[in-house]
Amino acid sequence: MTVIKDRRMDILQAALHIFSKKGYHNAKIEDIAMEAGIAKGTIYQYFSSKQDLFQQMFRHGVERYGQSLQEIATNESHIRDKLLALAQSHGKFLEEHIGMSEIMPKESKLMSKEMRCWVLEQRDHAFSSLEEMIEQGIALGEVREDTDKGVAVLAIIGSLFAYYEKESRNKEMKFEEISPMPWVDFILRALQ
Amino acid sequence: MTVIKDRRMDILQAALHIFSKKGYHNAKIEDIAMEAGIAKGTIYQYFSSKQDLFQQMFRHGVERYGQSLQEIATNESHIRDKLLALAQSHGKFLEEHIGMSEIMPKESKLMSKEMRCWVLEQRDHAFSSLEEMIEQGIALGEVREDTDKGVAVLAIIGSLFAYYEKESRNKEMKFEEISPMPWVDFILRALQ
DNA sequence: GATTTATGACTGACCAGTCAGTTCAAACAA
DNA sequence: TTGTTTGAACTGACTGGTCAGTCATAAATC
């Protein structure tokens, strides 16, 4: 069993950790290099700049989140199970990418125009998956027919983030240990 | 009619504008000074540091938001009207403090421990007001008795932010022109 | 020993915060 | 009324520290 080191991946991991902990501007390239166990200069072999590193790291995270969301939203199960899985996946993501949601880059300088577009596309993608989920729910008679899909999706996402943030802050718990049931029940009421 | 200039207020206003537009780290003290029509040094007559200015500006905004939220949540009207007023007030706030919600400081360096505590207190305050709103709704028979108040409040706040963000991004509209009705209807369904 | 990859001291740009100097309105003196 | 003093408020050139990015050199790999 040989361990193949993927420097690029090491750096991406380290960047995620450091950026999450310190935020973009307080994270030094040297911090990230140290975390990855390499020297500062090496980072510039794989990434052209701090901003480039940040964007690639961000992209990586968004892709993974979107992927798992889509899988859940479009599988065969009942709406209740989907919501539950969605929440659990969200918790797991927060656990692994702790702080990722905290550094969602609002500053325009951090994101190229293309990147910004890409993120919005990804979001629309995710939203479509969730709307499809609602539609399937309607088809199965699990969701009211007159549900405003667009608003429902926004409410699901918005409240999911708020719920996990509040719960994790109040109780000293790992994200994965937070019970999603109260959230699921509340959302179901709005849908049924 | 004499115009009494309140330098402190001028600076606070300028800071809100510049910080909102550029984010904390990309906002230069000189930018803020220029926006306020004064010289850089003058800012240090009123605020001890960039961070101090940021915190006082932030505090100012949070106080105003919390105040109007409490007024709405605890007045005499029906739950539907309260939700509507809440959304309208939120839109108005976003219009005036555009970008405020974007710079919610996640970086620990930007906020002293006391400040962080204060913000959490304010949030708890706001949440209590909203829980009280739900209770009043239950008392009036407008809200289901078995509603989980905590989760309901989180969902209301979380989805409100998400709704306004999405709507403002999709349609090229002022925040105040966004119709809160679809959001109100969705939330009411969950409560009734 | 040639080529690829890694290193870390160095440089130049940037900007928060300082402070010596300026302004000006109001208080006082003539 | 006019000239003079005072000091609080303001100014902006300057300083010192920070850090992204470079590159000559070293180590590793083939």
Coordinates of C-alpha atoms (C1' of nucleotides) in Angstrom, one line a residue:
Chain A
M1 CA 0.0 0.0 0.0
T2 CA 1.8 3.1 -1.2
V3 CA 0.6 6.4 -0.1
I4 CA 0.5 8.7 -3.1
K5 CA 0.7 12.2 -1.9
D6 CA -1.4 14.6 -3.9
R7 CA 0.2 17.9 -3.1
R8 CA -2.6 19.8 -4.8
M9 CA -5.2 18.1 -2.6
D10 CA -3.1 18.6 0.5
I11 CA -3.0 22.3 -0.2
L12 CA -6.7 22.4 -0.9
Q13 CA -7.5 20.7 2.4
A14 CA -5.1 22.9 4.3
A15 CA -6.6 26.0 2.6
L16 CA -10.1 24.9 3.6
H17 CA -9.1 24.5 7.1
I18 CA -7.2 27.7 7.5
F19 CA -9.6 29.9 5.5
S20 CA -12.5 28.5 7.5
K21 CA -10.8 29.2 10.7
K22 CA -9.4 32.7 10.0
G23 CA -11.3 34.1 7.1
Y24 CA -9.7 35.1 3.8
H25 CA -7.8 38.1 4.8
N26 CA -6.4 36.8 8.1
A27 CA -5.2 33.6 6.6
K28 CA -1.6 33.8 5.5
I29 CA -0.2 31.8 2.7
E30 CA 2.4 30.7 5.1
D31 CA -0.2 29.4 7.5
I32 CA -1.6 27.2 4.8
A33 CA 1.8 26.0 3.7
M34 CA 2.6 25.1 7.2
E35 CA -0.7 23.2 7.6
A36 CA 0.0 21.3 4.4
G37 CA 3.6 20.6 5.6
I38 CA 5.3 22.4 2.8
A39 CA 7.0 25.7 2.1
K40 CA 5.3 28.8 1.0
G41 CA 6.8 28.8 -2.5
T42 CA 5.5 25.4 -3.3
I43 CA 1.9 26.6 -3.2
Y44 CA 2.7 28.8 -6.2
Q45 CA 3.6 25.7 -8.2
Y46 CA 0.0 24.6 -8.0
F47 CA -2.0 27.8 -7.6
S48 CA -1.3 31.1 -9.3
S49 CA -2.3 33.3 -6.4
K50 CA -4.0 33.4 -3.1
Q51 CA -7.2 34.3 -4.8
D52 CA -6.9 31.4 -7.2
L53 CA -6.3 29.0 -4.3
F54 CA -9.4 30.4 -2.6
Q55 CA -11.6 30.1 -5.6
Q56 CA -10.5 26.5 -6.4
M57 CA -11.1 25.5 -2.8
F58 CA -14.4 27.2 -2.8
R59 CA -15.4 25.5 -6.0
H60 CA -14.4 22.2 -4.7
G61 CA -16.7 22.6 -1.7
V62 CA -19.7 23.9 -3.6
E63 CA -19.4 21.0 -6.1
R64 CA -19.5 18.4 -3.3
Y65 CA -22.4 20.1 -1.6
G66 CA -24.4 20.4 -4.8
Q67 CA -23.7 16.9 -5.8
S68 CA -25.0 15.3 -2.6
L69 CA -28.0 17.6 -2.5
Q70 CA -29.0 16.6 -6.0
E71 CA -28.6 12.9 -5.2
I72 CA -30.9 13.2 -2.3
A73 CA -33.5 15.4 -3.9
T74 CA -33.9 13.2 -6.9
N75 CA -33.9 9.7 -5.4
E76 CA -37.0 7.6 -5.0
S77 CA -38.0 8.0 -1.4
H78 CA -40.8 10.0 0.3
I79 CA -40.6 13.7 0.9
R80 CA -40.1 13.2 4.7
D81 CA -37.1 10.9 4.1
K82 CA -35.6 13.3 1.6
L83 CA -35.9 16.3 4.0
L84 CA -34.3 14.2 6.7
A85 CA -31.5 13.1 4.4
L86 CA -31.0 16.7 3.3
A87 CA -30.6 17.9 6.9
Q88 CA -28.3 15.0 7.8
S89 CA -26.1 15.6 4.7
H90 CA -26.0 19.3 5.6
G91 CA -24.9 18.5 9.1
K92 CA -22.2 16.2 7.8
F93 CA -21.0 18.8 5.3
L94 CA -20.7 21.4 8.1
E95 CA -18.8 18.9 10.2
E96 CA -16.3 18.3 7.4
H97 CA -16.1 21.7 6.0
I98 CA -16.6 23.6 9.3
G99 CA -16.7 27.2 8.6
M100 CA -17.2 26.9 4.9
S101 CA -20.5 28.6 5.1
E102 CA -18.9 31.3 7.1
I103 CA -16.6 32.4 4.4
M104 CA -19.0 32.6 1.6
P105 CA -17.3 35.3 -0.2
K106 CA -19.4 38.4 -0.4
E107 CA -16.5 40.6 -1.3
S108 CA -16.4 41.1 -5.0
K109 CA -12.6 41.1 -5.1
L110 CA -12.5 37.5 -4.0
M111 CA -14.5 36.2 -6.9
S112 CA -14.0 36.7 -10.6
K113 CA -17.1 37.5 -12.6
E114 CA -17.0 34.0 -14.1
M115 CA -16.7 32.4 -10.7
R116 CA -19.6 34.4 -9.5
C117 CA -21.7 33.3 -12.4
W118 CA -20.7 29.7 -11.9
V119 CA -21.8 29.9 -8.2
L120 CA -25.2 31.3 -9.2
E121 CA -25.5 28.5 -11.8
Q122 CA -24.8 25.9 -9.2
R123 CA -27.3 27.5 -6.9
D124 CA -29.9 27.5 -9.6
H125 CA -29.1 23.8 -10.2
A126 CA -29.6 23.0 -6.6
F127 CA -32.8 24.9 -6.5
S128 CA -34.1 23.1 -9.5
S129 CA -33.3 19.8 -7.9
L130 CA -35.3 20.8 -4.8
E131 CA -38.2 22.1 -6.9
E132 CA -38.2 18.7 -8.6
M133 CA -38.3 17.2 -5.2
I134 CA -41.4 19.2 -4.4
E135 CA -43.0 18.3 -7.7
Q136 CA -42.4 14.6 -7.0
G137 CA -44.0 15.2 -3.6
I138 CA -47.0 16.6 -5.2
A139 CA -47.2 13.8 -7.7
L140 CA -47.2 11.3 -4.8
G141 CA -49.8 13.3 -3.0
E142 CA -47.4 14.0 -0.2
V143 CA -47.3 17.8 -0.8
R144 CA -50.2 20.2 -1.4
E145 CA -50.8 20.9 -5.0
D146 CA -51.0 24.7 -4.6
T147 CA -47.5 24.9 -3.0
D148 CA -45.4 27.8 -4.4
K149 CA -42.4 25.8 -5.3
G150 CA -40.0 28.7 -5.6
V151 CA -40.8 30.0 -2.2
A152 CA -40.8 26.5 -0.6
V153 CA -37.3 25.9 -1.8
L154 CA -36.1 29.2 -0.5
A155 CA -37.7 28.5 2.8
I156 CA -36.3 25.0 3.0
I157 CA -32.7 26.2 2.4
G158 CA -32.9 29.4 4.4
S159 CA -34.4 27.7 7.5
L160 CA -32.1 24.7 7.2
F161 CA -29.0 27.0 7.5
A162 CA -30.6 29.0 10.3
Y163 CA -31.6 25.9 12.2
Y164 CA -28.2 24.3 12.2
E165 CA -26.4 27.5 13.0
K166 CA -28.6 28.2 16.0
E167 CA -28.6 24.6 17.3
S168 CA -24.9 24.3 17.0
R169 CA -24.4 27.5 18.9
N170 CA -26.8 26.8 21.7
K171 CA -26.0 23.2 22.4
E172 CA -22.3 22.2 22.5
M173 CA -22.7 19.6 19.9
K174 CA -21.2 18.3 16.8
F175 CA -23.2 19.2 13.7
E176 CA -23.9 15.5 13.0
E177 CA -25.4 15.0 16.4
I178 CA -28.0 17.7 15.9
S179 CA -31.5 16.2 15.5
P180 CA -33.0 17.4 12.3
M181 CA -36.5 16.2 13.3
P182 CA -38.0 19.4 14.6
W183 CA -36.9 21.2 11.4
V184 CA -38.3 18.4 9.2
D185 CA -41.6 18.4 11.0
F186 CA -41.9 22.2 10.7
I187 CA -41.2 22.1 7.0
L188 CA -43.6 19.2 6.4
R189 CA -46.4 21.2 7.9
A190 CA -45.9 24.0 5.5
L191 CA -45.9 21.5 2.6
Q192 CA -48.8 19.3 3.6
Chain B
M1 CA -32.9 76.7 9.7
T2 CA -29.3 75.9 10.6
V3 CA -27.8 72.6 9.6
I4 CA -25.9 71.1 12.5
K5 CA -23.4 68.6 11.2
D6 CA -23.0 65.6 13.3
R7 CA -19.5 64.4 12.3
R8 CA -19.8 61.2 14.2
M9 CA -23.0 60.4 12.4
D10 CA -21.5 61.4 9.0
I11 CA -18.7 59.0 9.6
L12 CA -21.0 56.2 10.7
Q13 CA -23.1 56.6 7.6
A14 CA -20.0 56.7 5.3
A15 CA -18.6 53.7 7.1
L16 CA -21.8 51.7 6.6
H17 CA -21.8 52.6 2.9
I18 CA -18.2 51.8 2.3
F19 CA -18.0 48.7 4.4
S20 CA -21.1 47.4 2.8
K21 CA -19.8 48.0 -0.7
K22 CA -16.2 46.7 -0.2
G23 CA -16.2 44.5 2.9
Y24 CA -14.1 45.2 6.0
H25 CA -10.6 44.5 4.6
N26 CA -11.0 46.2 1.3
A27 CA -12.5 49.3 2.8
K28 CA -9.8 51.9 3.4
I29 CA -10.1 54.4 6.2
E30 CA -9.3 57.0 3.5
D31 CA -12.3 55.8 1.5
I32 CA -14.6 56.4 4.4
A33 CA -13.1 59.7 5.2
M34 CA -13.5 60.8 1.6
E35 CA -17.1 59.6 1.5
A36 CA -17.7 61.6 4.7
G37 CA -16.0 64.6 3.2
I38 CA -13.3 64.9 5.8
A39 CA -9.7 63.9 6.2
K40 CA -8.4 60.6 7.4
G41 CA -7.1 61.8 10.7
T42 CA -10.4 63.2 11.7
I43 CA -11.9 59.8 11.9
Y44 CA -9.5 59.0 14.8
Q45 CA -11.0 61.9 16.7
Y46 CA -14.2 60.0 17.0
F47 CA -13.2 56.4 16.8
S48 CA -10.1 54.8 18.2
S49 CA -9.4 52.4 15.4
K50 CA -10.8 50.9 12.2
Q51 CA -12.2 48.0 14.2
D52 CA -13.9 50.3 16.7
L53 CA -15.5 52.2 13.9
F54 CA -16.7 49.0 12.4
Q55 CA -18.1 47.7 15.7
Q56 CA -20.0 50.9 16.5
M57 CA -21.4 51.0 13.0
F58 CA -22.5 47.4 13.3
R59 CA -24.0 48.0 16.7
H60 CA -26.0 50.9 15.4
G61 CA -27.5 48.8 12.6
V62 CA -28.3 45.8 14.8
E63 CA -30.0 48.1 17.3
R64 CA -32.3 49.6 14.7
Y65 CA -33.2 46.3 13.2
G66 CA -34.0 44.7 16.6
Q67 CA -36.0 47.7 17.7
S68 CA -38.3 47.6 14.7
L69 CA -38.6 43.8 14.9
Q70 CA -39.7 44.0 18.5
E71 CA -42.3 46.7 17.8
I72 CA -43.9 44.7 15.1
A73 CA -43.8 41.3 16.9
T74 CA -45.4 42.7 20.0
N75 CA -48.1 44.9 18.6
E76 CA -51.8 44.1 18.6
S77 CA -52.5 42.9 15.1
H78 CA -53.1 39.5 13.6
I79 CA -50.3 37.1 12.8
R80 CA -50.7 37.7 9.1
D81 CA -50.3 41.4 9.4
K82 CA -47.3 41.0 11.6
L83 CA -45.6 38.7 9.2
L84 CA -46.3 41.2 6.4
A85 CA -45.0 44.1 8.4
L86 CA -41.9 42.1 9.4
A87 CA -41.1 41.4 5.7
Q88 CA -41.8 45.0 4.7
S89 CA -39.6 46.3 7.5
H90 CA -36.9 43.8 6.5
G91 CA -37.0 45.1 2.9
K92 CA -36.9 48.7 4.1
F93 CA -33.9 47.9 6.3
L94 CA -32.0 46.2 3.4
E95 CA -32.8 49.3 1.3
E96 CA -31.3 51.6 3.8
H97 CA -28.5 49.5 5.0
I98 CA -27.8 47.8 1.7
G99 CA -25.1 45.2 2.2
M100 CA -25.3 45.2 5.9
S101 CA -26.3 41.6 6.1
E102 CA -23.4 40.8 3.7
I103 CA -20.8 41.9 6.1
M104 CA -22.0 40.2 9.2
P105 CA -18.6 39.7 10.7
K106 CA -17.7 36.1 11.0
E107 CA -14.1 36.7 11.5
S108 CA -13.3 36.7 15.2
K109 CA -10.8 39.5 14.9
L110 CA -13.4 41.9 13.9
M111 CA -15.4 41.5 17.1
S112 CA -14.4 41.8 20.6
K113 CA -15.7 39.1 22.9
E114 CA -18.0 41.5 24.6
M115 CA -19.4 42.6 21.2
R116 CA -20.0 39.0 20.2
C117 CA -21.9 38.4 23.4
W118 CA -23.9 41.6 22.9
V119 CA -24.9 40.5 19.4
L120 CA -26.0 37.1 20.6
E121 CA -28.0 38.8 23.3
Q122 CA -29.7 41.0 20.8
R123 CA -30.5 37.9 18.7
D124 CA -32.0 36.1 21.7
H125 CA -34.0 39.3 22.3
A126 CA -35.3 39.3 18.8
F127 CA -36.1 35.6 18.9
S128 CA -38.0 36.0 22.2
S129 CA -40.1 38.8 20.6
L130 CA -40.9 36.4 17.7
E131 CA -41.7 33.5 20.0
E132 CA -44.0 35.8 21.8
M133 CA -45.6 36.7 18.5
I134 CA -46.2 33.0 17.9
E135 CA -47.7 32.6 21.4
Q136 CA -50.1 35.5 20.8
G137 CA -51.0 33.8 17.6
I138 CA -51.8 30.6 19.4
A139 CA -53.8 32.5 22.0
L140 CA -55.9 34.1 19.3
G141 CA -56.4 30.8 17.6
E142 CA -54.5 31.9 14.5
V143 CA -51.6 29.5 15.0
R144 CA -51.6 25.8 15.7
E145 CA -51.2 24.9 19.4
D146 CA -48.6 22.3 18.8
T147 CA -46.2 24.6 16.9
D148 CA -42.6 24.3 17.9
K149 CA -41.9 27.9 18.7
G150 CA -38.2 27.8 18.5
V151 CA -38.1 26.1 15.2
A152 CA -40.8 28.3 13.8
V153 CA -38.8 31.4 14.7
L154 CA -35.7 30.1 13.0
A155 CA -37.6 29.2 10.0
I156 CA -39.2 32.6 9.8
I157 CA -36.0 34.4 10.0
G158 CA -34.0 32.1 7.9
S159 CA -36.5 31.9 5.1
L160 CA -37.1 35.7 5.2
F161 CA -33.4 36.4 4.5
A162 CA -33.2 33.8 1.8
Y163 CA -36.4 35.0 0.2
Y164 CA -35.3 38.6 0.0
E165 CA -31.8 37.7 -1.2
K166 CA -33.1 35.5 -4.0
E167 CA -35.8 37.9 -5.1
S168 CA -33.5 40.9 -5.2
R169 CA -31.0 38.9 -7.2
N170 CA -33.4 37.5 -9.7
K171 CA -35.6 40.6 -10.4
E172 CA -33.9 43.9 -10.8
M173 CA -35.9 45.5 -8.1
K174 CA -35.5 47.7 -5.1
F175 CA -35.9 45.7 -1.9
E176 CA -38.9 47.7 -0.9
E177 CA -40.6 46.7 -4.1
I178 CA -40.4 43.0 -3.5
S179 CA -43.7 41.5 -2.7
P180 CA -43.6 39.7 0.6
M181 CA -46.9 37.9 0.0
P182 CA -45.6 34.6 -1.3
W183 CA -43.4 34.3 1.7
V184 CA -46.1 35.3 4.1
D185 CA -48.4 32.7 2.6
F186 CA -45.9 30.0 2.9
I187 CA -45.1 30.7 6.5
L188 CA -48.7 31.0 7.4
R189 CA -49.3 27.5 6.0
A190 CA -46.7 26.1 8.3
L191 CA -48.2 27.9 11.3
Q192 CA -51.9 27.2 10.6
Chain C
dG1 C1' 23.9 14.7 -14.4
dA2 C1' 19.7 16.5 -16.1
dT3 C1' 15.4 17.7 -15.1
dT4 C1' 11.8 18.5 -12.1
dT5 C1' 10.2 20.0 -7.7
dA6 C1' 10.7 22.4 -3.3
dT7 C1' 12.6 26.0 -0.4
dG8 C1' 12.6 30.4 2.3
dA9 C1' 15.0 34.9 2.4
dC10 C1' 13.9 38.8 0.1
dT11 C1' 11.2 42.8 -2.0
dG12 C1' 7.8 46.0 -3.0
dA13 C1' 3.2 47.4 -2.3
dC14 C1' -0.1 48.5 0.8
dC15 C1' -2.4 50.8 4.6
dA16 C1' -3.6 51.6 9.7
dG17 C1' -2.5 54.8 12.7
dT18 C1' 0.5 59.1 14.1
dC19 C1' 1.5 63.8 14.8
dA20 C1' 3.4 68.3 13.6
dG21 C1' 1.3 71.8 11.5
dT22 C1' -3.1 74.5 9.9
dT23 C1' -7.7 76.5 10.3
dC24 C1' -11.2 79.1 12.2
dA25 C1' -14.8 80.5 15.3
dA26 C1' -15.5 82.3 19.5
dA27 C1' -13.9 84.8 23.6
dC28 C1' -11.7 88.7 24.9
dA29 C1' -9.2 93.3 24.7
dA30 C1' -8.7 97.8 22.7
Chain D
dT1 C1' -16.2 98.0 15.8
dT2 C1' -11.8 96.0 15.0
dG3 C1' -7.7 93.5 16.2
dT4 C1' -5.8 89.6 19.0
dT5 C1' -5.5 85.4 21.4
dT6 C1' -6.8 80.7 22.2
dG7 C1' -7.5 75.9 21.5
dA8 C1' -10.5 72.5 19.7
dA9 C1' -11.1 70.5 15.4
dC10 C1' -9.1 69.2 11.3
dT11 C1' -5.5 67.8 7.9
dG12 C1' -2.5 64.8 5.2
dA13 C1' 2.5 63.5 4.7
dC14 C1' 4.9 60.1 6.9
dT15 C1' 6.2 55.7 9.4
dG16 C1' 6.4 51.0 10.6
dG17 C1' 4.6 46.6 10.2
dT18 C1' 2.6 43.1 7.4
dC19 C1' 2.4 39.8 3.8
dA20 C1' 1.7 38.2 -1.3
dG21 C1' 4.5 36.9 -4.5
dT22 C1' 9.5 36.1 -6.5
dC23 C1' 13.6 33.7 -7.6
dA24 C1' 18.3 32.0 -6.8
dT25 C1' 19.5 28.0 -4.7
dA26 C1' 18.9 23.2 -3.0
dA27 C1' 17.0 18.7 -2.9
dA28 C1' 14.8 15.0 -5.0
dT29 C1' 13.8 12.1 -8.7
dC30 C1' 14.7 9.7 -12.9

